[in-house]
Amino acid sequence: MNFKTSRKLLALYCVAAASCTSAFAQDGVFEVLKGEDVIGRILVDRSVQGDRTSYSMTSISAFSIIWMQNVRSSVVTHYVSGRVNACTTTMHVNDEMRDSSHMLTVEGRALCYVHPEEYFVGNTSNPWTTARMYYEEPKGQTSIFVESALRDCPLLCTGEGRYSLTLPNKDSNHYIYRNGKLQQVIADRTWFDLVFRRV
């Protein structure tokens, strides 16, 4: 199967995944904070049916950097028998798509697309994803499969219940757990930091 055909399959999967998102039952809410201001929310969901587990994360936020930025993002991740089978991510800023990624397993191969024009066959042997981190503490893990990049990224335990995930562009996310439950994510960015705090 060539990548042209794969892209069509990925596009079909993206549409299907987007329609699936509305079927999830909301079971987690995080506030998005910039400084002391609440600028948005993240809804996280998990659905388990037999050997299949699906995660969904959707966020909406609005803040001003020179001008107003309205940001919408979504992540949908599907596992089959404990292994990542498919995922899709999108991010829109002021209704313009800025980033997206799609991965679909076809005939045992993980066909990957990262916006704008990167196609490759990926590796889905890592059972940990950013979506899963919202539900379980990644004790003992040294890497996480990041859905937006469709690649494993290094994870460092920095203390009890604390982890730092380094993304391909060298940005980092810091995760804080209490009693095994995620409480807060600090997204460390060049111009500002965002905090995702469990409600």
mmCIF file of C-alpha atoms in Angstrom:
data_model
loop_
_atom_site.group_PDB
_atom_site.id
_atom_site.type_symbol
_atom_site.label_atom_id
_atom_site.label_comp_id
_atom_site.label_asym_id
_atom_site.label_seq_id
_atom_site.Cartn_x
_atom_site.Cartn_y
_atom_site.Cartn_z
ATOM 1 C CA MET A 1 0.000 0.000 0.000
ATOM 2 C CA ASN A 2 1.453 3.353 -1.014
ATOM 3 C CA PHE A 3 1.275 6.567 1.008
ATOM 4 C CA LYS A 4 -1.239 8.145 -1.376
ATOM 5 C CA THR A 5 -3.701 5.376 -0.560
ATOM 6 C CA SER A 6 -2.670 5.559 3.083
ATOM 7 C CA ARG A 7 -3.467 9.267 3.192
ATOM 8 C CA LYS A 8 -7.006 8.558 1.998
ATOM 9 C CA LEU A 9 -7.397 5.934 4.722
ATOM 10 C CA LEU A 10 -6.021 8.353 7.306
ATOM 11 C CA ALA A 11 -8.469 11.024 6.167
ATOM 12 C CA LEU A 12 -11.367 8.589 6.507
ATOM 13 C CA TYR A 13 -10.121 7.607 9.947
ATOM 14 C CA CYS A 14 -9.919 11.260 10.977
ATOM 15 C CA VAL A 15 -13.583 11.793 10.073
ATOM 16 C CA ALA A 16 -14.574 8.614 11.935
ATOM 17 C CA ALA A 17 -12.524 9.563 14.997
ATOM 18 C CA ALA A 18 -14.030 13.038 15.105
ATOM 19 C CA SER A 19 -17.520 11.585 15.064
ATOM 20 C CA CYS A 20 -16.548 9.121 17.820
ATOM 21 C CA THR A 21 -15.501 11.910 20.157
ATOM 22 C CA SER A 22 -19.083 12.933 20.854
ATOM 23 C CA ALA A 23 -19.896 9.355 21.957
ATOM 24 C CA PHE A 24 -17.527 9.470 24.942
ATOM 25 C CA ALA A 25 -18.881 10.107 28.422
ATOM 26 C CA GLN A 26 -17.093 13.036 30.049
ATOM 27 C CA ASP A 27 -15.166 11.809 33.083
ATOM 28 C CA GLY A 28 -12.430 14.368 33.699
ATOM 29 C CA VAL A 29 -12.132 18.150 33.526
ATOM 30 C CA PHE A 30 -8.995 20.302 33.698
ATOM 31 C CA GLU A 31 -8.916 24.097 33.797
ATOM 32 C CA VAL A 32 -6.376 25.821 31.541
ATOM 33 C CA LEU A 33 -4.596 28.659 33.364
ATOM 34 C CA LYS A 34 -2.312 31.378 32.066
ATOM 35 C CA GLY A 35 -0.870 32.978 35.164
ATOM 36 C CA GLU A 36 -3.798 33.296 37.566
ATOM 37 C CA ASP A 37 -6.417 33.513 34.806
ATOM 38 C CA VAL A 38 -8.591 30.578 33.755
ATOM 39 C CA ILE A 39 -8.592 30.767 29.961
ATOM 40 C CA GLY A 40 -10.137 27.439 28.992
ATOM 41 C CA ARG A 41 -10.936 23.817 29.755
ATOM 42 C CA ILE A 42 -9.833 20.332 28.763
ATOM 43 C CA LEU A 43 -12.322 17.462 28.809
ATOM 44 C CA VAL A 44 -10.809 13.967 29.029
ATOM 45 C CA ASP A 45 -12.666 10.728 28.440
ATOM 46 C CA ARG A 46 -11.916 7.007 28.419
ATOM 47 C CA SER A 47 -14.065 4.201 27.033
ATOM 48 C CA VAL A 48 -13.326 0.472 27.482
ATOM 49 C CA GLN A 49 -15.062 -2.277 25.510
ATOM 50 C CA GLY A 50 -13.507 -5.723 25.707
ATOM 51 C CA ASP A 51 -9.910 -5.531 24.455
ATOM 52 C CA ARG A 52 -10.432 -2.023 23.071
ATOM 53 C CA THR A 53 -9.726 1.191 24.975
ATOM 54 C CA SER A 54 -10.282 4.652 23.536
ATOM 55 C CA TYR A 55 -9.246 8.025 24.919
ATOM 56 C CA SER A 56 -10.474 11.466 23.931
ATOM 57 C CA MET A 57 -9.161 14.885 24.959
ATOM 58 C CA THR A 58 -10.757 18.091 23.719
ATOM 59 C CA SER A 59 -9.815 21.611 24.747
ATOM 60 C CA ILE A 60 -11.014 25.143 24.105
ATOM 61 C CA SER A 61 -9.155 28.228 25.312
ATOM 62 C CA ALA A 62 -8.877 31.926 24.526
ATOM 63 C CA PHE A 63 -6.047 34.308 25.417
ATOM 64 C CA SER A 64 -4.264 37.361 24.075
ATOM 65 C CA ILE A 65 -0.682 37.490 22.773
ATOM 66 C CA ILE A 66 -0.538 40.713 20.752
ATOM 67 C CA TRP A 67 -4.006 39.758 19.480
ATOM 68 C CA MET A 68 -6.745 37.363 20.584
ATOM 69 C CA GLN A 69 -6.066 33.655 20.107
ATOM 70 C CA ASN A 70 -8.959 31.196 20.174
ATOM 71 C CA VAL A 71 -7.463 27.702 20.354
ATOM 72 C CA ARG A 72 -9.296 24.392 19.882
ATOM 73 C CA SER A 73 -7.540 21.047 20.027
ATOM 74 C CA SER A 74 -8.492 17.393 20.091
ATOM 75 C CA VAL A 75 -6.760 14.064 20.587
ATOM 76 C CA VAL A 76 -8.391 10.667 19.995
ATOM 77 C CA THR A 77 -6.333 7.539 20.731
ATOM 78 C CA HIS A 78 -7.442 3.932 20.216
ATOM 79 C CA TYR A 79 -5.836 0.832 21.731
ATOM 80 C CA VAL A 80 -6.458 -2.803 20.785
ATOM 81 C CA SER A 81 -5.142 -5.498 23.151
ATOM 82 C CA GLY A 82 -2.972 -2.943 24.971
ATOM 83 C CA ARG A 83 -1.311 -1.596 21.830
ATOM 84 C CA VAL A 84 -1.913 1.736 20.104
ATOM 85 C CA ASN A 85 -3.935 0.989 16.967
ATOM 86 C CA ALA A 86 -4.868 4.468 15.721
ATOM 87 C CA CYS A 87 -4.824 8.106 16.782
ATOM 88 C CA THR A 88 -5.519 11.567 15.462
ATOM 89 C CA THR A 89 -4.794 15.089 16.720
ATOM 90 C CA THR A 90 -5.827 18.525 15.489
ATOM 91 C CA MET A 91 -5.197 22.082 16.648
ATOM 92 C CA HIS A 92 -7.014 25.137 15.312
ATOM 93 C CA VAL A 93 -6.137 28.751 16.115
ATOM 94 C CA ASN A 94 -8.819 31.302 15.219
ATOM 95 C CA ASP A 95 -10.494 28.639 13.008
ATOM 96 C CA GLU A 96 -7.282 28.026 11.044
ATOM 97 C CA MET A 97 -5.759 24.568 11.337
ATOM 98 C CA ARG A 98 -2.201 24.892 12.647
ATOM 99 C CA ASP A 99 -1.281 21.285 13.370
ATOM 100 C CA SER A 100 -2.598 17.792 12.838
ATOM 101 C CA SER A 101 -1.411 14.197 12.906
ATOM 102 C CA HIS A 102 -2.973 10.871 12.039
ATOM 103 C CA MET A 103 -1.869 7.289 12.553
ATOM 104 C CA LEU A 104 -3.693 4.171 11.414
ATOM 105 C CA THR A 105 -2.502 0.568 11.656
ATOM 106 C CA VAL A 106 -3.037 -1.219 8.335
ATOM 107 C CA GLU A 107 -1.859 -4.787 7.784
ATOM 108 C CA GLY A 108 0.382 -4.513 10.841
ATOM 109 C CA ARG A 109 2.034 -1.249 9.735
ATOM 110 C CA ALA A 110 1.542 2.065 11.531
ATOM 111 C CA LEU A 111 0.946 4.529 8.699
ATOM 112 C CA CYS A 112 1.696 8.048 9.956
ATOM 113 C CA TYR A 113 1.054 11.566 8.720
ATOM 114 C CA VAL A 114 2.185 14.750 10.477
ATOM 115 C CA HIS A 115 1.085 18.133 9.118
ATOM 116 C CA PRO A 116 2.026 19.561 6.690
ATOM 117 C CA GLU A 117 3.632 16.845 4.514
ATOM 118 C CA GLU A 118 5.441 14.227 6.598
ATOM 119 C CA TYR A 119 4.614 10.570 5.900
ATOM 120 C CA PHE A 120 6.337 7.583 7.491
ATOM 121 C CA VAL A 121 5.824 4.108 8.900
ATOM 122 C CA GLY A 122 5.873 4.453 12.675
ATOM 123 C CA ASN A 123 6.487 2.225 15.680
ATOM 124 C CA THR A 124 3.607 1.578 18.085
ATOM 125 C CA SER A 125 5.324 -0.858 20.459
ATOM 126 C CA ASN A 126 5.219 1.682 23.319
ATOM 127 C CA PRO A 127 1.998 1.102 25.315
ATOM 128 C CA TRP A 128 2.138 4.597 26.882
ATOM 129 C CA THR A 129 0.673 7.719 25.247
ATOM 130 C CA THR A 130 -0.019 11.247 26.461
ATOM 131 C CA ALA A 131 -3.722 10.340 26.575
ATOM 132 C CA ARG A 132 -3.062 7.408 28.892
ATOM 133 C CA MET A 133 -1.035 9.665 31.205
ATOM 134 C CA TYR A 134 -4.256 11.505 32.107
ATOM 135 C CA TYR A 135 -5.519 8.273 33.682
ATOM 136 C CA GLU A 136 -2.482 6.418 34.993
ATOM 137 C CA GLU A 137 0.857 7.367 36.500
ATOM 138 C CA PRO A 138 3.674 6.176 34.199
ATOM 139 C CA LYS A 139 5.820 4.611 36.906
ATOM 140 C CA GLY A 140 9.019 3.148 35.512
ATOM 141 C CA GLN A 141 8.474 4.576 32.014
ATOM 142 C CA THR A 142 11.364 6.256 30.205
ATOM 143 C CA SER A 143 9.454 7.269 27.058
ATOM 144 C CA ILE A 144 5.942 8.162 25.931
ATOM 145 C CA PHE A 145 4.374 7.855 22.468
ATOM 146 C CA VAL A 146 3.305 11.445 21.731
ATOM 147 C CA GLU A 147 0.284 11.505 19.431
ATOM 148 C CA SER A 148 0.991 14.930 17.930
ATOM 149 C CA ALA A 149 4.473 13.811 16.809
ATOM 150 C CA LEU A 150 3.672 10.088 16.338
ATOM 151 C CA ARG A 151 7.014 9.279 17.951
ATOM 152 C CA ASP A 152 8.377 8.196 21.313
ATOM 153 C CA CYS A 153 9.655 11.086 23.432
ATOM 154 C CA PRO A 154 11.844 10.873 26.564
ATOM 155 C CA LEU A 155 10.183 10.886 29.979
ATOM 156 C CA LEU A 156 12.133 11.659 33.146
ATOM 157 C CA CYS A 157 10.918 11.066 36.696
ATOM 158 C CA THR A 158 11.934 14.215 38.611
ATOM 159 C CA GLY A 159 10.521 13.296 42.015
ATOM 160 C CA GLU A 160 7.715 11.417 43.692
ATOM 161 C CA GLY A 161 4.716 11.660 41.367
ATOM 162 C CA ARG A 162 6.522 14.125 39.098
ATOM 163 C CA TYR A 163 7.579 13.620 35.467
ATOM 164 C CA SER A 164 9.018 15.714 32.657
ATOM 165 C CA LEU A 165 8.216 14.874 29.020
ATOM 166 C CA THR A 166 10.474 16.446 26.368
ATOM 167 C CA LEU A 167 8.804 16.995 22.997
ATOM 168 C CA PRO A 168 10.612 16.872 19.618
ATOM 169 C CA ASN A 169 10.757 20.696 19.411
ATOM 170 C CA LYS A 170 12.405 20.745 22.897
ATOM 171 C CA ASP A 171 9.275 22.100 24.615
ATOM 172 C CA SER A 172 8.444 20.180 27.761
ATOM 173 C CA ASN A 173 5.379 19.139 29.740
ATOM 174 C CA HIS A 174 5.616 18.510 33.491
ATOM 175 C CA TYR A 175 3.108 16.097 35.043
ATOM 176 C CA ILE A 176 2.215 16.043 38.738
ATOM 177 C CA TYR A 177 0.378 13.062 40.282
ATOM 178 C CA ARG A 178 -1.054 12.520 43.749
ATOM 179 C CA ASN A 179 -1.893 8.974 44.844
ATOM 180 C CA GLY A 180 -1.485 7.866 41.238
ATOM 181 C CA LYS A 181 -3.998 10.404 39.893
ATOM 182 C CA LEU A 182 -2.947 13.235 37.582
ATOM 183 C CA GLN A 183 -3.520 16.614 39.230
ATOM 184 C CA GLN A 184 -1.688 19.087 37.036
ATOM 185 C CA VAL A 185 0.252 19.510 33.799
ATOM 186 C CA ILE A 186 2.612 22.450 33.269
ATOM 187 C CA ALA A 187 3.212 23.157 29.582
ATOM 188 C CA ASP A 188 6.575 24.939 29.467
ATOM 189 C CA ARG A 189 6.693 27.100 26.332
ATOM 190 C CA THR A 190 9.041 29.754 24.938
ATOM 191 C CA TRP A 191 6.803 32.785 25.447
ATOM 192 C CA PHE A 192 4.661 31.650 28.363
ATOM 193 C CA ASP A 193 3.649 28.661 30.467
ATOM 194 C CA LEU A 194 0.207 27.121 30.655
ATOM 195 C CA VAL A 195 -1.090 25.053 33.561
ATOM 196 C CA PHE A 196 -3.752 22.345 33.197
ATOM 197 C CA ARG A 197 -5.275 21.784 36.646
ATOM 198 C CA ARG A 198 -7.801 19.125 37.569
ATOM 199 C CA VAL A 199 -11.156 20.551 38.623
#
